[in-house]
PDB file of C-alpha atoms and ligand atoms in Angstrom:
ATOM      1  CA  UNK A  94      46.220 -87.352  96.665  1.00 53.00           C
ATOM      2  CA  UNK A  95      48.510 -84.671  95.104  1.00 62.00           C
ATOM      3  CA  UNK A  96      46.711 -82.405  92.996  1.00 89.00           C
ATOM      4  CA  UNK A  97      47.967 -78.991  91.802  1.00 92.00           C
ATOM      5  CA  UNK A  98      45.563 -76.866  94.172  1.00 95.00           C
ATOM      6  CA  UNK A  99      46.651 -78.434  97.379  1.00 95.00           C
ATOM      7  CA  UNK A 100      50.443 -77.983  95.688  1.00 96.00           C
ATOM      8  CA  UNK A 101      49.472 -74.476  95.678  1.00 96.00           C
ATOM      9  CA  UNK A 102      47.961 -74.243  98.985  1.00 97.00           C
ATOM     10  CA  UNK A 103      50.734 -75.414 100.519  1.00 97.00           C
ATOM     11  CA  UNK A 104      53.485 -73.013  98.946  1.00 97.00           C
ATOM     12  CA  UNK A 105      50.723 -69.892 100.055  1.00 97.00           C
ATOM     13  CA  UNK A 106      50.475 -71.586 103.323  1.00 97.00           C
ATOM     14  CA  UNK A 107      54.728 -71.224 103.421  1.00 96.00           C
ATOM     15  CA  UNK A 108      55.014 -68.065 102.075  1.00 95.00           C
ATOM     16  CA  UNK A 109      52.202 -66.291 104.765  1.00 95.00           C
ATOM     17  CA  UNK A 110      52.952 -68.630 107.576  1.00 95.00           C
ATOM     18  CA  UNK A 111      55.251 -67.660 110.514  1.00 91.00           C
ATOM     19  CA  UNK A 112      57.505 -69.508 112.619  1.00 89.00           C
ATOM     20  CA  UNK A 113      57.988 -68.193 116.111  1.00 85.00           C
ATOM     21  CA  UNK A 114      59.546 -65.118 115.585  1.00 85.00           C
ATOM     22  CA  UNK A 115      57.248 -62.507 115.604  1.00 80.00           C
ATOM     23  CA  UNK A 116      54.260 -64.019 117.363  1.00 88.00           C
ATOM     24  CA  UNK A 117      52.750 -61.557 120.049  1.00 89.00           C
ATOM     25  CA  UNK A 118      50.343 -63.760 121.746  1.00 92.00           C
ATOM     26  CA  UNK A 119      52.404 -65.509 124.789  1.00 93.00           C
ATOM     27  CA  UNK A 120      49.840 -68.508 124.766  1.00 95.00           C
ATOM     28  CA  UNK A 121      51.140 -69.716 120.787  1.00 96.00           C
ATOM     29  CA  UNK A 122      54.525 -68.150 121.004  1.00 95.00           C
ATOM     30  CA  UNK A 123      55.141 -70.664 123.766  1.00 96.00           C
ATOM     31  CA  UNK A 124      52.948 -73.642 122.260  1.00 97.00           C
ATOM     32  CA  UNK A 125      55.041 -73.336 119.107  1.00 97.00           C
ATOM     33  CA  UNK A 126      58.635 -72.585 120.924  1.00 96.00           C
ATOM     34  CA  UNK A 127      58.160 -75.374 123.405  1.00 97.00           C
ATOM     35  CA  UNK A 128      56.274 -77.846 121.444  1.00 98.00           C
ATOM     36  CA  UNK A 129      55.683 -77.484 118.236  1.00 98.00           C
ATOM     37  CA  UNK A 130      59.213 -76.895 117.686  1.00 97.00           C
ATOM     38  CA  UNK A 131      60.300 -79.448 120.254  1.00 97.00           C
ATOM     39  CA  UNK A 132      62.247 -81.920 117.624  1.00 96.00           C
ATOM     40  CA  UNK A 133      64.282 -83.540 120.536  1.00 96.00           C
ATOM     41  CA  UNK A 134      64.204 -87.384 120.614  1.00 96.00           C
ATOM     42  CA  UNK A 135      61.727 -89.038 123.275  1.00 97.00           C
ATOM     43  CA  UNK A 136      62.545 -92.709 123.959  1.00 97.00           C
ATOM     44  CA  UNK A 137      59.073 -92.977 123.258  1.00 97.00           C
ATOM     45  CA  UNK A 138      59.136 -92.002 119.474  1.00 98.00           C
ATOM     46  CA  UNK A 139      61.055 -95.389 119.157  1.00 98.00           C
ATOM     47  CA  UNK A 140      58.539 -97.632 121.120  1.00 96.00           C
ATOM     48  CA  UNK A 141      55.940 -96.772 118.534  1.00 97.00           C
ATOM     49  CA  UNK A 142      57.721 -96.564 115.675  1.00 98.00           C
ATOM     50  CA  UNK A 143      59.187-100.387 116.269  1.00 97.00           C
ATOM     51  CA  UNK A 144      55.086-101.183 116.167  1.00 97.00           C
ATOM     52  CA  UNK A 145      54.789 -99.183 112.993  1.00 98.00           C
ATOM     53  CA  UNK A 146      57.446-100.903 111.581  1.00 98.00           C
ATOM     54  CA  UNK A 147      56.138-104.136 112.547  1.00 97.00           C
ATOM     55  CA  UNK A 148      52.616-103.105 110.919  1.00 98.00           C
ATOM     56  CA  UNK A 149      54.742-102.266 107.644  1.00 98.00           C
ATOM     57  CA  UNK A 150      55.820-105.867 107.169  1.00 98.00           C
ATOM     58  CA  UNK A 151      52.346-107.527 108.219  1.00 97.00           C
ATOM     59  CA  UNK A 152      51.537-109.103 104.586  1.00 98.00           C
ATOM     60  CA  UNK A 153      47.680-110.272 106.066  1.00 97.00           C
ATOM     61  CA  UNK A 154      45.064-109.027 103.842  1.00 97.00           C
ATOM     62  CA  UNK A 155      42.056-107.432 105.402  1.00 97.00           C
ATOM     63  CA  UNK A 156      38.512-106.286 104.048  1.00 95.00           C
ATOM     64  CA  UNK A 157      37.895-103.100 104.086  1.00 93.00           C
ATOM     65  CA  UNK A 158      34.669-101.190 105.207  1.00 91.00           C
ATOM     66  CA  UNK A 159      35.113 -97.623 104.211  1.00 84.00           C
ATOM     67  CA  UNK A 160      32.575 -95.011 106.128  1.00 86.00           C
ATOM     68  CA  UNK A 161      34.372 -91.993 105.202  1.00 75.00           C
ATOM     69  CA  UNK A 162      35.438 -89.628 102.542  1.00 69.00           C
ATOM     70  CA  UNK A 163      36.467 -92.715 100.125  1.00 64.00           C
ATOM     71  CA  UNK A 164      33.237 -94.422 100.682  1.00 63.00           C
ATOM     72  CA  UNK A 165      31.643 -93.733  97.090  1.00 57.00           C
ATOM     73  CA  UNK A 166      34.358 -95.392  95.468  1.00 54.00           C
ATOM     74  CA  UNK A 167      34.818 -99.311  95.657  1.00 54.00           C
ATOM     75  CA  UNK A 168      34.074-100.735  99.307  1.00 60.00           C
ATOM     76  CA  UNK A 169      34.678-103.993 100.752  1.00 63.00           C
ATOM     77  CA  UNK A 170      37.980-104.166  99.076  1.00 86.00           C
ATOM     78  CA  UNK A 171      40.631-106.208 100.270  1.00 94.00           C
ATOM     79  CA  UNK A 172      44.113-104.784 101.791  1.00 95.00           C
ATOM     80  CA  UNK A 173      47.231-105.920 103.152  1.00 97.00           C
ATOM     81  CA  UNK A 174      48.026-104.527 106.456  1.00 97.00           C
ATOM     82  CA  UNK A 175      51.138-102.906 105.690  1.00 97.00           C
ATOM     83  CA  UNK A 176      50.037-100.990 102.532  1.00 97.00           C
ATOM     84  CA  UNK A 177      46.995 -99.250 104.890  1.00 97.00           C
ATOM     85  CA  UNK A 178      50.232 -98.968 107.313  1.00 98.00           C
ATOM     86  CA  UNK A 179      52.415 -97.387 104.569  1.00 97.00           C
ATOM     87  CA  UNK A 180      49.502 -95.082 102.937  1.00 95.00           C
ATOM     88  CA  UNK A 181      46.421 -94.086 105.759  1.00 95.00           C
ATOM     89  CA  UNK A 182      48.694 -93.512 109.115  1.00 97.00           C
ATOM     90  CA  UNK A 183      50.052 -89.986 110.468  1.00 97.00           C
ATOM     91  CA  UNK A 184      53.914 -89.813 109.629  1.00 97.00           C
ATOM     92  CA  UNK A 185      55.969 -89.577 112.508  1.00 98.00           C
ATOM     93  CA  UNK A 186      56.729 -85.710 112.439  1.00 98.00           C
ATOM     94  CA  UNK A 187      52.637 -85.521 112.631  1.00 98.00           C
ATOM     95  CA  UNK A 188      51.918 -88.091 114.683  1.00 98.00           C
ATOM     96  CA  UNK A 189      55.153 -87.168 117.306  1.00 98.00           C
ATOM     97  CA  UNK A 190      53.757 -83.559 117.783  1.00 98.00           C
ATOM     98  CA  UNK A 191      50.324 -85.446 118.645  1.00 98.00           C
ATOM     99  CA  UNK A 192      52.199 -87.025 121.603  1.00 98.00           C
ATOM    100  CA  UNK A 193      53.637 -83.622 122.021  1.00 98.00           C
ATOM    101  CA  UNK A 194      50.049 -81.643 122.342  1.00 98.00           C
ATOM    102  CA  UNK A 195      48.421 -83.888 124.272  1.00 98.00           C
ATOM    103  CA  UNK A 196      51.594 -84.161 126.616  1.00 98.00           C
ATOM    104  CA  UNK A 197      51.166 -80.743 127.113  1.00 98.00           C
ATOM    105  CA  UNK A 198      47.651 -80.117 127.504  1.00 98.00           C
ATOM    106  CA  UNK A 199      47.475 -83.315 129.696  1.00 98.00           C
ATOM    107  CA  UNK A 200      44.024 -83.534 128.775  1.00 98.00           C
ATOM    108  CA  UNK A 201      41.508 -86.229 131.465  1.00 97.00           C
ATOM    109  CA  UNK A 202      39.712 -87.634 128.580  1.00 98.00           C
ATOM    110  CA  UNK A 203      40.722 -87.580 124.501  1.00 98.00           C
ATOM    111  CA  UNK A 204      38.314 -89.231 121.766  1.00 98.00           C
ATOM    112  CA  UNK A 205      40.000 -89.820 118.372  1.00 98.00           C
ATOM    113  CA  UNK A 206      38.064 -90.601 115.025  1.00 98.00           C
ATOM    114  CA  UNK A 207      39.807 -92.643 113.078  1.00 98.00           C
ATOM    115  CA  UNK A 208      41.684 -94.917 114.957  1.00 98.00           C
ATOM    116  CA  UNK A 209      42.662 -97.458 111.539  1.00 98.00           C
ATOM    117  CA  UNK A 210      45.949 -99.406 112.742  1.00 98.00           C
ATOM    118  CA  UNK A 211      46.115 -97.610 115.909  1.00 98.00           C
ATOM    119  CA  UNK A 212      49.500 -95.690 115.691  1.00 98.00           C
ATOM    120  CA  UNK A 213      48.741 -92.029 117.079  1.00 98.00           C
ATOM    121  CA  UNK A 214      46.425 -93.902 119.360  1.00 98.00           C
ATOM    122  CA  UNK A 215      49.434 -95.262 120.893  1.00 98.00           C
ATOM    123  CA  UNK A 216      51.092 -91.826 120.903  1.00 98.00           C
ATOM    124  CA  UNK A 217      48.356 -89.889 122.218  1.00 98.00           C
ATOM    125  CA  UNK A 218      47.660 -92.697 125.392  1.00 97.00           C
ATOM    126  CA  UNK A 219      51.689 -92.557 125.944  1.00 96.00           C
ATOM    127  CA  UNK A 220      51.377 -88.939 126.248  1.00 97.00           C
ATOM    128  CA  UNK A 221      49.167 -89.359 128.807  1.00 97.00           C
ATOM    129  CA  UNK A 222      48.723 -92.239 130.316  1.00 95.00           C
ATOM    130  CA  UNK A 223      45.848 -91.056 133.198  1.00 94.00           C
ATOM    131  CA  UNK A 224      43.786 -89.827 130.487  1.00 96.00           C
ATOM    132  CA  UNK A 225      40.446 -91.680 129.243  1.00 96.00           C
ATOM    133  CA  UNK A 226      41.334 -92.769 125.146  1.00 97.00           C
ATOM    134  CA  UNK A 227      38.016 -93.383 123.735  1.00 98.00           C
ATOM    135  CA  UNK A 228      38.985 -93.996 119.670  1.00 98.00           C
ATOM    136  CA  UNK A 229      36.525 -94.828 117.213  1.00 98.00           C
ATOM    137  CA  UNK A 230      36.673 -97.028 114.087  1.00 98.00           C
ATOM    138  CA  UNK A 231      34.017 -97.851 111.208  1.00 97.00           C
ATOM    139  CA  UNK A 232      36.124-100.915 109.666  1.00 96.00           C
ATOM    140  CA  UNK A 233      35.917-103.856 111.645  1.00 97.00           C
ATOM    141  CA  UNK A 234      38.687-105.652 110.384  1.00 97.00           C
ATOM    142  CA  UNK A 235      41.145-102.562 110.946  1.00 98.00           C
ATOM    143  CA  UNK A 236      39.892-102.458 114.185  1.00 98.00           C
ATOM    144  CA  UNK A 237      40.988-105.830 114.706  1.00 98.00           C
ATOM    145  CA  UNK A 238      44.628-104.550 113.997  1.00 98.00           C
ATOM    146  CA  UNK A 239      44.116-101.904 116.114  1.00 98.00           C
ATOM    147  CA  UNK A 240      43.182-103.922 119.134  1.00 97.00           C
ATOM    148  CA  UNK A 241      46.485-106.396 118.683  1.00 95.00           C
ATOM    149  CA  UNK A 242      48.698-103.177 118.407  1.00 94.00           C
ATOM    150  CA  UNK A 243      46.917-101.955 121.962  1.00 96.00           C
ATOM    151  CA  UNK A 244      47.227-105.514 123.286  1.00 94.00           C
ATOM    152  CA  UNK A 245      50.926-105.663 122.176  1.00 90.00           C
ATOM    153  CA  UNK A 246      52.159-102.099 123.576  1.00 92.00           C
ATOM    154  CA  UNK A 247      50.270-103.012 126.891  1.00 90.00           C
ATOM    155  CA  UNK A 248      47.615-100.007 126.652  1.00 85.00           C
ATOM    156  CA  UNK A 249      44.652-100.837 129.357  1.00 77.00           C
ATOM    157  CA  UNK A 250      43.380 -97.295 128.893  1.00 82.00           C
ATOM    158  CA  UNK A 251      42.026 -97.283 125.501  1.00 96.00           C
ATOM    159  CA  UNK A 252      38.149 -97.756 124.673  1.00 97.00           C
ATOM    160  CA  UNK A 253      38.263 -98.902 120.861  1.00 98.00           C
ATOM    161  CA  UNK A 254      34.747 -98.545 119.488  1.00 98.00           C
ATOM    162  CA  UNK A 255      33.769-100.034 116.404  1.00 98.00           C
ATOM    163  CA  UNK A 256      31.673 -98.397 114.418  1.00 97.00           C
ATOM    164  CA  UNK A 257      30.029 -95.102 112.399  1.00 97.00           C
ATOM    165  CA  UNK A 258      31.222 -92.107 114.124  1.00 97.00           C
ATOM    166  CA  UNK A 259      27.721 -90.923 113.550  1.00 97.00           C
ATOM    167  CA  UNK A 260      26.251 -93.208 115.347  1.00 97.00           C
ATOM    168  CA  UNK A 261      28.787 -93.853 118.951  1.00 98.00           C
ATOM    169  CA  UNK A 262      30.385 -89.766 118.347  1.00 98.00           C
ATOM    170  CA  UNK A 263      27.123 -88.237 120.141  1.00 98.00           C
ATOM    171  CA  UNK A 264      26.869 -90.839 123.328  1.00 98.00           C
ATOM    172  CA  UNK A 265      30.790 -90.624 123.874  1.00 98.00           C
ATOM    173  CA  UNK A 266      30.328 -87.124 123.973  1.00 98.00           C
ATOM    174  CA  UNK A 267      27.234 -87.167 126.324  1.00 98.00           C
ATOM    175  CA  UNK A 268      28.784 -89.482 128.872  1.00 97.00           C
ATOM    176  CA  UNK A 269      31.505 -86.821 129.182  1.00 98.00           C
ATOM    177  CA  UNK A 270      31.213 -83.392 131.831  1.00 98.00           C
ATOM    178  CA  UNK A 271      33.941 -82.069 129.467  1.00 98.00           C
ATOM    179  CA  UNK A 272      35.764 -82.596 126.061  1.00 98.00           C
ATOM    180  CA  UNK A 273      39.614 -82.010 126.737  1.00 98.00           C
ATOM    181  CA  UNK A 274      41.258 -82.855 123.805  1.00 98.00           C
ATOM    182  CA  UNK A 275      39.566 -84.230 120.086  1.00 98.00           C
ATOM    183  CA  UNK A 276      41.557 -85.067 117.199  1.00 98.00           C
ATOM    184  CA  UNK A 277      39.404 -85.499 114.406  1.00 98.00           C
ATOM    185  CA  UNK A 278      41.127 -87.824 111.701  1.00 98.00           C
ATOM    186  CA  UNK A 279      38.601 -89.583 109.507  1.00 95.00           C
ATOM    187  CA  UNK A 280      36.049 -88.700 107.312  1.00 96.00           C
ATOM    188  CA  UNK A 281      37.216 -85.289 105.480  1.00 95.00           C
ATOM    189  CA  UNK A 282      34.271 -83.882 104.008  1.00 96.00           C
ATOM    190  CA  UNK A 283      33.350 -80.651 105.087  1.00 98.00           C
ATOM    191  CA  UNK A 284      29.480 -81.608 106.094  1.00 98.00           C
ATOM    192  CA  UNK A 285      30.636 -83.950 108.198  1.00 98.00           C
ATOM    193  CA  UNK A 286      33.440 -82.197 109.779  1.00 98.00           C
ATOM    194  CA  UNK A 287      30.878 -79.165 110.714  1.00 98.00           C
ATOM    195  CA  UNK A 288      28.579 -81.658 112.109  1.00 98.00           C
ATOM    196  CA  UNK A 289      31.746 -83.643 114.690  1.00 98.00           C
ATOM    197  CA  UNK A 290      32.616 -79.811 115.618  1.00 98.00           C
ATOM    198  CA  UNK A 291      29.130 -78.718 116.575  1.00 98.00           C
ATOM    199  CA  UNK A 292      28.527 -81.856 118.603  1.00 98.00           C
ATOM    200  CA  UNK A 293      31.903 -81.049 120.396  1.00 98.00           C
ATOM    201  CA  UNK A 294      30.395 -77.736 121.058  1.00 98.00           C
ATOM    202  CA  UNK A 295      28.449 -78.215 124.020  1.00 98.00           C
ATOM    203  CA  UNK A 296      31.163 -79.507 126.258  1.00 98.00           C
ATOM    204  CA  UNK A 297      34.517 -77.354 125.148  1.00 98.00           C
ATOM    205  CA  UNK A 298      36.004 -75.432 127.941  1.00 98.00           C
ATOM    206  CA  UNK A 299      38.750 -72.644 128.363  1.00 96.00           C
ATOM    207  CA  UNK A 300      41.416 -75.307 128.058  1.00 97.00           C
ATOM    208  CA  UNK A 301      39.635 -77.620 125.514  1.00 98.00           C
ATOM    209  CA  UNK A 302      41.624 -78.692 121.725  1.00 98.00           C
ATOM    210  CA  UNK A 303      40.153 -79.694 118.745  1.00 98.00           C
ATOM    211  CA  UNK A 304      42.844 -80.816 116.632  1.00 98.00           C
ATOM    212  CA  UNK A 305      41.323 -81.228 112.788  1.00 98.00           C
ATOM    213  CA  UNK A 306      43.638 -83.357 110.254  1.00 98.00           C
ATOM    214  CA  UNK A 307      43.707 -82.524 106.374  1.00 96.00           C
ATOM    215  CA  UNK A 308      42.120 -78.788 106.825  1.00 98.00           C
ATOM    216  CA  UNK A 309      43.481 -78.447 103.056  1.00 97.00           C
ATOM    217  CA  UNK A 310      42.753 -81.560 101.869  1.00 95.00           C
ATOM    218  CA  UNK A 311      39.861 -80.882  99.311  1.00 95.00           C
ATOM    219  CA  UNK A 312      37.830 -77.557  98.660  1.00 96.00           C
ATOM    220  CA  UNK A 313      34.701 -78.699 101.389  1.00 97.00           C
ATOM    221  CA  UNK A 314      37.486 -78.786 103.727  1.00 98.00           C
ATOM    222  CA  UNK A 315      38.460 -75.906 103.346  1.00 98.00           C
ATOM    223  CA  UNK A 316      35.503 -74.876 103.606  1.00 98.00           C
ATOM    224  CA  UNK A 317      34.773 -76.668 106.970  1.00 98.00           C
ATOM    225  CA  UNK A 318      37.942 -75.015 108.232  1.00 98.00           C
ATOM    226  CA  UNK A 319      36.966 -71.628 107.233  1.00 98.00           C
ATOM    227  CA  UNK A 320      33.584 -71.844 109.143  1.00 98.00           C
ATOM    228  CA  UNK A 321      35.181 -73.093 112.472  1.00 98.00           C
ATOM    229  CA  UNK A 322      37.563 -70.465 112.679  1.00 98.00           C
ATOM    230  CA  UNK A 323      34.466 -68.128 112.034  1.00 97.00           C
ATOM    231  CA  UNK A 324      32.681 -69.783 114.891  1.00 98.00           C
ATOM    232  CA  UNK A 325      31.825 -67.068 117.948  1.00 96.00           C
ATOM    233  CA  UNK A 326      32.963 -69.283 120.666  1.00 97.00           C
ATOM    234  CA  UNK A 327      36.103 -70.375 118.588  1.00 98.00           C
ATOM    235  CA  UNK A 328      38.949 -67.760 119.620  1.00 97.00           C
ATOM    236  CA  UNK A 329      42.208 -69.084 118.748  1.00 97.00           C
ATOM    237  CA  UNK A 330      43.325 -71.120 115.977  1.00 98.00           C
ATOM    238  CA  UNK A 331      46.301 -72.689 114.943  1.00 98.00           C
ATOM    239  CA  UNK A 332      46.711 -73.534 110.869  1.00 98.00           C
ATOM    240  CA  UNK A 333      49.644 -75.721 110.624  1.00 98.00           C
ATOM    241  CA  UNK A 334      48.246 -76.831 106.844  1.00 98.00           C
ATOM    242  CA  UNK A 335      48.029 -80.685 107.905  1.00 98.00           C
ATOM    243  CA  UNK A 336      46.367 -80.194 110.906  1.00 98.00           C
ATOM    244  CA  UNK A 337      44.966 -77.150 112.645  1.00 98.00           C
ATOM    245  CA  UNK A 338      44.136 -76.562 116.735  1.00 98.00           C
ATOM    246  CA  UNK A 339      40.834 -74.995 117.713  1.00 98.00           C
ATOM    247  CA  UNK A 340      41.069 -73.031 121.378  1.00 98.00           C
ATOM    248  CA  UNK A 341      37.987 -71.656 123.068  1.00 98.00           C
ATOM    249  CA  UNK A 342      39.640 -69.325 125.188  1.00 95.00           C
ATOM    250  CA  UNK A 343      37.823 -66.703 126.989  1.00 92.00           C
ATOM    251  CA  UNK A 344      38.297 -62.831 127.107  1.00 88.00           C
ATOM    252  CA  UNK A 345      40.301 -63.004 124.032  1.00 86.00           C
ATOM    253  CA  UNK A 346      40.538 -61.081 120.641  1.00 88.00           C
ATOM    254  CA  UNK A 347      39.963 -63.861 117.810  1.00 94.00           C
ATOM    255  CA  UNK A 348      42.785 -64.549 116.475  1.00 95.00           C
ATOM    256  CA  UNK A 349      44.293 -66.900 113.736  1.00 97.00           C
ATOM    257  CA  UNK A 350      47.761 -67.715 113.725  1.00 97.00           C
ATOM    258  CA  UNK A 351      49.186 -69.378 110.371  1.00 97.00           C
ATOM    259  CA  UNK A 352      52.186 -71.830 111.638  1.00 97.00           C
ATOM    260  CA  UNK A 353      55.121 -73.438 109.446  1.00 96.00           C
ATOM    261  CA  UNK A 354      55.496 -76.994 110.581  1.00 96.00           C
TER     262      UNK A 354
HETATM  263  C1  SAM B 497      43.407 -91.524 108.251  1.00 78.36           C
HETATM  264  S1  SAM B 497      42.811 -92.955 109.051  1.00 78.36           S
HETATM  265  C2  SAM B 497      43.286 -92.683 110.736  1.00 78.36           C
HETATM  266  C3  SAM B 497      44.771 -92.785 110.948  1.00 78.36           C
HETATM  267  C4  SAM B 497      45.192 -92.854 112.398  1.00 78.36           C
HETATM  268  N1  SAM B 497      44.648 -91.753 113.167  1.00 78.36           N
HETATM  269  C5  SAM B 497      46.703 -92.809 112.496  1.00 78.36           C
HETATM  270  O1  SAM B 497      47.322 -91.903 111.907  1.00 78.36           O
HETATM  271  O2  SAM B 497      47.293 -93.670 113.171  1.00 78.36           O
HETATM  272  C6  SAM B 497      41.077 -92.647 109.103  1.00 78.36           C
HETATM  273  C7  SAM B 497      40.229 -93.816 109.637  1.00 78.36           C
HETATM  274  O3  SAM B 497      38.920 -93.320 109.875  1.00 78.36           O
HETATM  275  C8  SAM B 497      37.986 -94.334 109.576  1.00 78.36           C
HETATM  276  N2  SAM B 497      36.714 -93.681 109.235  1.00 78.36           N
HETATM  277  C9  SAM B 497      36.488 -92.794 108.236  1.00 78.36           C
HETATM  278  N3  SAM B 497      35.210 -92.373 108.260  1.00 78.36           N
HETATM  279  C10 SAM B 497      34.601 -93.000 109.289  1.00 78.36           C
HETATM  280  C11 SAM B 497      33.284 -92.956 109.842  1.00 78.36           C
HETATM  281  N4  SAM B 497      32.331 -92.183 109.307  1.00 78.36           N
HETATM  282  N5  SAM B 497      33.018 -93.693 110.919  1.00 78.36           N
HETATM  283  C12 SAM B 497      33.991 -94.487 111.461  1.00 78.36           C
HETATM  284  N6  SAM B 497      35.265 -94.582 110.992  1.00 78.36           N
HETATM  285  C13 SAM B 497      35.560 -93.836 109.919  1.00 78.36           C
HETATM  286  C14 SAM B 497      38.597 -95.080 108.391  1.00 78.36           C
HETATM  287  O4  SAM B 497      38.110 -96.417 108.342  1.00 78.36           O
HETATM  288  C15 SAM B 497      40.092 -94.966 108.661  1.00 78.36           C
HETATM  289  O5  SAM B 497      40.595 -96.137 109.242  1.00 78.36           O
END
């Protein structure tokens, strides 16, 4: 929801950002030069954006079970696929530098929160395709979705679990020797985001990403945002206003860079 703070956040956020010029660190001047900024087309973009588009037009009506930041207001209310597809998924200039990250990082394992319809799911699997998906859900019914898309792109890879994050986050996490790469995309309140990043904690390594969506969404995440970047073994970040990248690199200055994207 547009409100006049995160209006104003943003234009700070543009006015104090940077784009590559002037970055000293090597490590982000050449994330951002060779894939943030990457816009070329990938045949790949298309291949999941004919699925989105298919997920657009899907007039079903589902109930929805709403575990996260929404889940005071009216749950168990009834939506047609393509209006969740139209108003709850990553847009493709989000979702396509996803694909990009995790292409580059070519993480072994990546656990998403908030799978809903699946879509940077698909992205992050295609980006690579030896890598472990495990992507978690709380609404059964979008789940459901979810599961057709993966059955329809022909994704074998991908462990869809239903259910609170709360309650399958902490065993995902334990069955793991290492976290590689965590996009956390559901639930935005700032107690709860804390909580997913501590329970990351234990298993980040020197080439670990925690990718956080909607960092300005609402005050708490702010907030949450702020105390990550605070966080002693946190020692690079990356604030790109809709998303921002946590490193835990060792023998390194902290350092937060403030991106235009
Ligand atoms: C913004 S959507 C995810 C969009 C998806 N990553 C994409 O762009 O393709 C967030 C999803 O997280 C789920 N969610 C929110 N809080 C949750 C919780 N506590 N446990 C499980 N699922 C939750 C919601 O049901 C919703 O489908």
């Amino acid at each position: 929801m547009l409100n006049f703070r995160f209006v104003k956040d943003y234009l700070l956020h543009r006015l104090r950002a940077k784009n590559r010029h002037g970055l000293h660190s090597p490590f982000v001047y050449k994330l951002v030069d060779t894939v943030i900024y990457n816009y070329a087309d990938q045949k790949v973009y298309h291949e999941v954006e004919n699925i989105r588009q298919k997920l657009l037009v899907d007039n079903r009506v589902i109930s929805i079970t709403d575990l996260g930041a929404g889940s005071h207001l009216n749950n168990n209310r009834q939506k047609r696929v393509g209006d969740i597809a139209a108003n709850a998924l990553k847009q493709p200039k989000l979702a396509q530098l996803l694909y990009r990250l995790a292409a580059n990082f070519k993480p072994r394992n990546i656990i998403e929160l908030g799978t809903c319809l699946g879509i940077t799911t698909l992205y992050l699997q295609k980006a690579a395709p030896e890598a472990h998906v495990y992507t978690m859900e709380g609404c059964p019914q979008t789940a459901g979705v979810a599961q057709e898309t993966f059955a329809q792109a022909g994704l074998n890879s991908v462990e869809l679990i239903t259910g609170n994050f709360d309650d399958n986050l902490p065993g995902a996490i334990n069955s793991l020797d290492q976290l590689d790469f965590v996009f956390v995309d559901g639930n935005h309140q700032k107690d709860a985001t804390l909580k997913y990043f501590e329970w990351c904690l234990p298993k980040v390594h020197e080439d670990t990403v925690l990718i956080f969506d909607d960092i300005y969404w609402s005050e708490g995440m702010k907030e949450a945002w702020a105390q990550i970047k605070e966080h002693p073994h946190v020692t690079v970040t990356v604030d790109l206003f809709w998303i921002g990248l946590v490193f835990f690199k060792s023998g390194r200055v902290k350092e937060h860079f403030l991106i235009k994207y």
